[in-house]
mmCIF file of C-alpha atoms and ligand atoms in Angstrom:
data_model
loop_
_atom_site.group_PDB
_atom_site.id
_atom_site.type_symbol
_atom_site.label_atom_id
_atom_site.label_comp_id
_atom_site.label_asym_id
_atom_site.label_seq_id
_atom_site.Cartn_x
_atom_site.Cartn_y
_atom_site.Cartn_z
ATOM 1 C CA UNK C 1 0.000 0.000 0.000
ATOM 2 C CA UNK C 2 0.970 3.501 -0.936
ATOM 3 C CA UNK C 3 1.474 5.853 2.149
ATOM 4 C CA UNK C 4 1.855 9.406 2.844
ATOM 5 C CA UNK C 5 4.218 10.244 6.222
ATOM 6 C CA UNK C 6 4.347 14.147 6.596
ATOM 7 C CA UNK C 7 7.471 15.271 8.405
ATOM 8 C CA UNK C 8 6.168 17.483 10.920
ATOM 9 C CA UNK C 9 9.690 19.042 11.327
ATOM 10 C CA UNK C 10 8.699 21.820 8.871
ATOM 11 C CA UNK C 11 5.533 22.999 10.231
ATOM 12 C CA UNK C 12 4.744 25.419 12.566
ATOM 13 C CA UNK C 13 5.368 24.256 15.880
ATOM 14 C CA UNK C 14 3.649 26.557 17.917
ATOM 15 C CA UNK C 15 0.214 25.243 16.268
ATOM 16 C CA UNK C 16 1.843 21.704 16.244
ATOM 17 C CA UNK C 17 -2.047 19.823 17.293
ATOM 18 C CA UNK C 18 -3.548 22.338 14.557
ATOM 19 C CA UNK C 19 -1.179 21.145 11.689
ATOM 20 C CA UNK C 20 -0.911 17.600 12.924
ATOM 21 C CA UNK C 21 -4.930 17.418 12.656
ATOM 22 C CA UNK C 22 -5.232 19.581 9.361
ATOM 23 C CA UNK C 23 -2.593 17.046 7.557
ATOM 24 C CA UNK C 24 -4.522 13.977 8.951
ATOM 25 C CA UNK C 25 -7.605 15.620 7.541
ATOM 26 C CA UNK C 26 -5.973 16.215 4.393
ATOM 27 C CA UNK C 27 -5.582 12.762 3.773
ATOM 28 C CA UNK C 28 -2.029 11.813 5.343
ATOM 29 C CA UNK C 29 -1.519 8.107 6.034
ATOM 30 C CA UNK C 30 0.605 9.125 8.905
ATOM 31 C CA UNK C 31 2.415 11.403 11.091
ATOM 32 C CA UNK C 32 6.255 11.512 10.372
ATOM 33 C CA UNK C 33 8.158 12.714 13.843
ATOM 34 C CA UNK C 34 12.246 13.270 13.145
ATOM 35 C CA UNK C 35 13.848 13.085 16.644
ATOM 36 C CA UNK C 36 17.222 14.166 16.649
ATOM 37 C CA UNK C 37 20.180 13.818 19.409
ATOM 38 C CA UNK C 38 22.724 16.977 18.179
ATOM 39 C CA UNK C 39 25.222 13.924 18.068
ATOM 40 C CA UNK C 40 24.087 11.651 15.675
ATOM 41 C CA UNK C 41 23.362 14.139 13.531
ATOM 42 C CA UNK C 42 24.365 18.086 14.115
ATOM 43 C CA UNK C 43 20.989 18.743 14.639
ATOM 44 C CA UNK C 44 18.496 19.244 17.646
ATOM 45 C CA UNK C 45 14.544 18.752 17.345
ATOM 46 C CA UNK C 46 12.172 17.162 19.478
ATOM 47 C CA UNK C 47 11.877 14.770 22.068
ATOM 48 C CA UNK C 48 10.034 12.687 24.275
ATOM 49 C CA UNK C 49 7.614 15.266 25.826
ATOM 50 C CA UNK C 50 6.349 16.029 22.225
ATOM 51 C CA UNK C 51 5.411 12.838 21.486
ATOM 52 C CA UNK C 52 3.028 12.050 24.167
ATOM 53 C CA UNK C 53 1.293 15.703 24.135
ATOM 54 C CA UNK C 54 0.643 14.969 20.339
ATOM 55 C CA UNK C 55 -0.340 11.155 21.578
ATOM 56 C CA UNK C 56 -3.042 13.071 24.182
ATOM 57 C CA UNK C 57 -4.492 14.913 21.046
ATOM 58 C CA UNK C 58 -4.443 11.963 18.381
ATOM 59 C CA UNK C 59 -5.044 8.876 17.470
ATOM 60 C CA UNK C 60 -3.151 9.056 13.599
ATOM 61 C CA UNK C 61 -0.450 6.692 13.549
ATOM 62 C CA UNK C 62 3.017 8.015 14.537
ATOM 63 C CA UNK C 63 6.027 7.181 12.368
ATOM 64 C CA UNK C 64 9.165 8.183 15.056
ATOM 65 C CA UNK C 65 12.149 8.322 13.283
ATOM 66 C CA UNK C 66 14.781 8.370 15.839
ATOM 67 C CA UNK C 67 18.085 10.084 14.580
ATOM 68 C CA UNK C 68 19.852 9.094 17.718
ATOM 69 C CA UNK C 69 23.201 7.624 18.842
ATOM 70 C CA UNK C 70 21.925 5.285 21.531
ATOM 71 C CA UNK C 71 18.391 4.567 20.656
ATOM 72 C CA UNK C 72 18.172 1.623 22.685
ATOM 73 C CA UNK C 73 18.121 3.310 26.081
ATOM 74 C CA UNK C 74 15.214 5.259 24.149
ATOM 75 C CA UNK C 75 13.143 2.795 22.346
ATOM 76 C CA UNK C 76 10.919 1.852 25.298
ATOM 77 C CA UNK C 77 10.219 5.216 26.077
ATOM 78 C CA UNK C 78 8.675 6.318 22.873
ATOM 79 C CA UNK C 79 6.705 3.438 22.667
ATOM 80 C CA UNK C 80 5.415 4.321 26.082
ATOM 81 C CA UNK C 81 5.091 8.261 24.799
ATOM 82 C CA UNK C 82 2.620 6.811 21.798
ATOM 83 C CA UNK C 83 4.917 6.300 18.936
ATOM 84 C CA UNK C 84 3.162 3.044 16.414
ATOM 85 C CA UNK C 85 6.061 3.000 15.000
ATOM 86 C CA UNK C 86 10.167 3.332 15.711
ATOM 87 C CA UNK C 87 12.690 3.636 13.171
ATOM 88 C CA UNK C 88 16.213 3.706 14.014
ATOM 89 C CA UNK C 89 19.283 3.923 12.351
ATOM 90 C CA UNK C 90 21.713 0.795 11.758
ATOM 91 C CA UNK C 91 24.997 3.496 12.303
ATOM 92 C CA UNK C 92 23.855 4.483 15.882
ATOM 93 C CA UNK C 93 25.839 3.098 18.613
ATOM 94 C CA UNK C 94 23.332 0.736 19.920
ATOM 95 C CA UNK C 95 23.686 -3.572 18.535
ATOM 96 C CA UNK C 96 21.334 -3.313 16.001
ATOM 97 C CA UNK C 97 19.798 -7.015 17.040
ATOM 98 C CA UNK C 98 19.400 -5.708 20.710
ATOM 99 C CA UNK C 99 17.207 -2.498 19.500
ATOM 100 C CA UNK C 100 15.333 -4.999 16.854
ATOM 101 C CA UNK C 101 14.222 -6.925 20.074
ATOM 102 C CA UNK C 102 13.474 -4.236 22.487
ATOM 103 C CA UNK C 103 10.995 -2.593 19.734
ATOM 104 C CA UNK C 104 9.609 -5.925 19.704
ATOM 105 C CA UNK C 105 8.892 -6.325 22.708
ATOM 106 C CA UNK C 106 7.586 -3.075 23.832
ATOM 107 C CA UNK C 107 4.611 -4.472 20.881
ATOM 108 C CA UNK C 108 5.309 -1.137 18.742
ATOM 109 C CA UNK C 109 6.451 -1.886 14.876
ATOM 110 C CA UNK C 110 9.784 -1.476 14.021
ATOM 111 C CA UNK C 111 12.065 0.117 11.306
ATOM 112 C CA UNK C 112 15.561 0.189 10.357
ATOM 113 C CA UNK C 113 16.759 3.035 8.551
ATOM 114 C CA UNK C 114 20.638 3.616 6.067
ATOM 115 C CA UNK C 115 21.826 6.764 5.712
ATOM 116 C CA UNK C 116 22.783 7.183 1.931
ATOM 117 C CA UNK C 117 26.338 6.057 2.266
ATOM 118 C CA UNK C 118 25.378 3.139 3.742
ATOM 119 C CA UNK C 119 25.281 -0.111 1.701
ATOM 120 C CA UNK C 120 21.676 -1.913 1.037
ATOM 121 C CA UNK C 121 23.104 -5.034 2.092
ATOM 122 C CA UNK C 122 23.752 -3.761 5.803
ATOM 123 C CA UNK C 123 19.807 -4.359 6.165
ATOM 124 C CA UNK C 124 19.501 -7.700 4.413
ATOM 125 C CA UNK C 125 19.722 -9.805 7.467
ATOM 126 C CA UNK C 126 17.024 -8.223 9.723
ATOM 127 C CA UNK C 127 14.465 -8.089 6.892
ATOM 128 C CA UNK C 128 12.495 -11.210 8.792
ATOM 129 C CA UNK C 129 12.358 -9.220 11.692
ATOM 130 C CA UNK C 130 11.254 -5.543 11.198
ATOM 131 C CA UNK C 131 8.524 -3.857 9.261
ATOM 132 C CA UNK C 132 10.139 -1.232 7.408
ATOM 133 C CA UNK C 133 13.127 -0.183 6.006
ATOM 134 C CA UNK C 134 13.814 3.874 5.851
ATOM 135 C CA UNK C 135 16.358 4.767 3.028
ATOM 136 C CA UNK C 136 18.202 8.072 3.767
ATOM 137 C CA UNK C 137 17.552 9.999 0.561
ATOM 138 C CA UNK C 138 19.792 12.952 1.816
ATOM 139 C CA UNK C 139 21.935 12.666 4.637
ATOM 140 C CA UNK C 140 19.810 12.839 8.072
ATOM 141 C CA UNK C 141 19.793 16.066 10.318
ATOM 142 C CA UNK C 142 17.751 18.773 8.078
ATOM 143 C CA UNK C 143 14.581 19.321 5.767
ATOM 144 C CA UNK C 144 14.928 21.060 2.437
ATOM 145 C CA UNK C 145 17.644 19.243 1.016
ATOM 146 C CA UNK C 146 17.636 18.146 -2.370
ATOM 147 C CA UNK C 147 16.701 14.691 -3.219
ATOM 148 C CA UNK C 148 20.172 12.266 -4.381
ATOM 149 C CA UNK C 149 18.734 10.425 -7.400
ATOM 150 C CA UNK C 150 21.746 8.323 -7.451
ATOM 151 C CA UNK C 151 20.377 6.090 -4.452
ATOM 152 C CA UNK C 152 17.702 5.319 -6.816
ATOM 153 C CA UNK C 153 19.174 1.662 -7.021
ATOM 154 C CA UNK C 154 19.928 0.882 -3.680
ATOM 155 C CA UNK C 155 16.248 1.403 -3.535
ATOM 156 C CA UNK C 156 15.693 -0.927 -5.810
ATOM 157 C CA UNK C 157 17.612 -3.546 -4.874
ATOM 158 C CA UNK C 158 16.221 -3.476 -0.985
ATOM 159 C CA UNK C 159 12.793 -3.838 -2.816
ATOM 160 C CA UNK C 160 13.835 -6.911 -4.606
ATOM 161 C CA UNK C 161 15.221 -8.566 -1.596
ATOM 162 C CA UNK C 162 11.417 -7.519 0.292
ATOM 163 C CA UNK C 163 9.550 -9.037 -2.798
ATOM 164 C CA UNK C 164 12.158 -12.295 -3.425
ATOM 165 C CA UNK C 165 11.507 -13.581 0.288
ATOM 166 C CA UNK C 166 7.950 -12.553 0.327
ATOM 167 C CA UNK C 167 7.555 -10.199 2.966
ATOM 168 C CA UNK C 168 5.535 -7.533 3.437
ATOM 169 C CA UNK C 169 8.325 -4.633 4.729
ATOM 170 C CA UNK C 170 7.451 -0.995 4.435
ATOM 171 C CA UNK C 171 10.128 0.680 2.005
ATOM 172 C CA UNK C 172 10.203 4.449 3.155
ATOM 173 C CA UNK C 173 12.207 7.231 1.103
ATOM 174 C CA UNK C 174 13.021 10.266 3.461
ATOM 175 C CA UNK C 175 14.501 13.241 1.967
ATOM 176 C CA UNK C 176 14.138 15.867 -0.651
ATOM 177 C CA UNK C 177 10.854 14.279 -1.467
ATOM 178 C CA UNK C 178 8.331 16.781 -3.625
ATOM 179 C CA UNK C 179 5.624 16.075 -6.667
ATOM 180 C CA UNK C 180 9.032 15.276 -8.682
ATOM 181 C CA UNK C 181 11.717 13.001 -7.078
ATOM 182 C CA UNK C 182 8.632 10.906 -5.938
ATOM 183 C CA UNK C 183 7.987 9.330 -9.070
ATOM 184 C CA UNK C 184 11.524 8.332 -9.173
ATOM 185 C CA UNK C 185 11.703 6.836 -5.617
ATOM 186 C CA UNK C 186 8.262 5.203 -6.633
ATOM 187 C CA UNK C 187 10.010 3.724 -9.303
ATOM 188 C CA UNK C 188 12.781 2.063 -7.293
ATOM 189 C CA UNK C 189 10.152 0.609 -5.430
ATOM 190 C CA UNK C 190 9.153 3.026 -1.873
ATOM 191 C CA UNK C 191 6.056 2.722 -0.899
ATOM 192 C CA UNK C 192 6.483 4.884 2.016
ATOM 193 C CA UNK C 193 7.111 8.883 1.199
ATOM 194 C CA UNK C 194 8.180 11.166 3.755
ATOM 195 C CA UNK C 195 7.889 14.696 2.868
ATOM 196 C CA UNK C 196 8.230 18.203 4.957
ATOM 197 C CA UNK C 197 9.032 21.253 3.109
ATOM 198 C CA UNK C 198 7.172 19.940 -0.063
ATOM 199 C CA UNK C 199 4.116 20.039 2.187
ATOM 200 C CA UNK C 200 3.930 22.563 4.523
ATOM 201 C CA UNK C 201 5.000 24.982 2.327
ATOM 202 C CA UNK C 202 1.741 24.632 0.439
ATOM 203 C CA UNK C 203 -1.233 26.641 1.406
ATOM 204 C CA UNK C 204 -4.047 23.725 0.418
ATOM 205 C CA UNK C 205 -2.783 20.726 2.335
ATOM 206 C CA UNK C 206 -5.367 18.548 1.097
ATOM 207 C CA UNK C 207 -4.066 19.409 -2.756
ATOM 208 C CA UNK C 208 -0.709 18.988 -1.767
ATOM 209 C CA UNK C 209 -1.070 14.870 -0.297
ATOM 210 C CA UNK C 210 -3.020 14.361 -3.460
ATOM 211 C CA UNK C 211 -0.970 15.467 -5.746
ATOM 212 C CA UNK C 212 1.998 13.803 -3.988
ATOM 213 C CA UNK C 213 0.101 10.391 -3.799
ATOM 214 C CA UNK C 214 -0.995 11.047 -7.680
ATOM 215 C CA UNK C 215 2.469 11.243 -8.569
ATOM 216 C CA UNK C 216 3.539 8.296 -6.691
ATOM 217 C CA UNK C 217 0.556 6.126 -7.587
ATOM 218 C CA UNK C 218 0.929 6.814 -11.796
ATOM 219 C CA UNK C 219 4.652 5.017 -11.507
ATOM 220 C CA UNK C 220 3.931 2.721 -8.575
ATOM 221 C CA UNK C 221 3.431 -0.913 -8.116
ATOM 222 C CA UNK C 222 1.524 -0.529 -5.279
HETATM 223 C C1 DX5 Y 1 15.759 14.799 7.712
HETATM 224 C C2 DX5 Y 1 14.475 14.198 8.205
HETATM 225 C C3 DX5 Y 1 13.338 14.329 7.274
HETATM 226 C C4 DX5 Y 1 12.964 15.747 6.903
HETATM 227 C C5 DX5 Y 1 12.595 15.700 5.459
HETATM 228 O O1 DX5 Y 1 16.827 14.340 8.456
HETATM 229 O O2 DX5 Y 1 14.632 12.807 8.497
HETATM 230 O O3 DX5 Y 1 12.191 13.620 7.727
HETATM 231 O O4 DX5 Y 1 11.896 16.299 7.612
HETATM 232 O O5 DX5 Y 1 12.402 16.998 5.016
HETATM 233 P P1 DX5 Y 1 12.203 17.333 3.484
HETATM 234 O O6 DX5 Y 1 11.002 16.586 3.011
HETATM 235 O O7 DX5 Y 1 12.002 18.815 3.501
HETATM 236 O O8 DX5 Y 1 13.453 16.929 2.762
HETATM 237 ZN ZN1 ZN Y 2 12.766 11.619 8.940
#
């Protein structure tokens, strides 16, 4: 199934429940929630606290994409804050099997995410275990970058790993993702398309998921 994640990193925060509900209403499959450490990536955003006042508010589905060094000692509690879904990255610090298992068990899903200099293969032998794979499509830490068409094929091949064992694993693209690049990251086979600026920069939200699913859905398998 085609989805729609907004990031909310590039709305405006101080009317965070307001643009959280007007996206859902717009049509968003989900709520995409970048949490960054300022050491994994040279970047601060939100935390802990933010997720469970949005959890109070809503009941949309929320993807937390943890850009983290040690998001083991964290997984638990975002689970607990009201994240659906956890995403972490296989570079962090933390064994990537341990975090795999503490999702698990906390009952949330769970996702592994590559930055883009980081191999397709690297993700290969979790596939069994998680239920999404997030592909980096500009390196992690800010919004408004430009999409790298070149990871295009790393893309693709994750895809063809999903589909050759059967499974049914989320592919998400994150990064520079507009009415544009995501017909090519449809292409490579994402089903899952992250986009902030492209979004909230527009002022009919509604038109904007649309025309961002249209685009996918013309090129798409799924
Ligand atoms: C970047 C974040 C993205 C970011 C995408 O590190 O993971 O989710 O919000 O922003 P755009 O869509 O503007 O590239
Ligand atoms: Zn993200």
């Amino acid at each position: 199934m085609l989805k729609i994640a907004p990031s909310i990193l590039s709305c405006d925060f101080a009317n965070l429940e307001a643009e959280v509900s007007a996206m859902r209403r717009a049509g968003a499959d989900m709520i995409h929630i970048d949490v960054m450490d300022g050491h994994f990536v040279p970047n601060l955003s939100l935390g802990l606290p933010v997720v469970a006042s949005l959890r109070k508010k809503t009941d949309v589905f929320l993807d937390v994409h943890l850009m983290i060094s040690s998001p083991l000692s964290y997984a638990q509690k975002f689970v607990d804050a009201g994240a659906n879904l956890v995403t972490f990255h296989v570079e962090s610090e933390s064994d990537v099997q341990q975090t795999i298992d503490a999702i698990k068990r906390t009952g949330s899903l769970c996702g592994l995410s590559v930055k883009p200099a980081t191999p397709a293969e690297v993700v290969f032998p979790y596939l069994e275990q998680i239920d999404l794979v997030l592909v980096m499509t500009v390196e992690p830490g800010f919004g408004g970058q430009k999409f790298q068409p070149e990871l295009c094929p790393k893309i693709w091949s994750i895809r063809q790993e999903i589909d050759r064992r059967g499974l049914s694993v989320d592919l998400e693209v994150d990064g520079g993702i507009d009415d544009q690049t995501v017909s090519q990251a449809a292409q490579a086979g994402a089903n899952v398309f992250v986009a902030g600026s492209a979004l909230f920069s527009q002022p009919d939200y509604r038109a904007a998921v649309e025309n961002l699913r249209a685009h996918a859905r013309k090129v798409s398998l799924f």
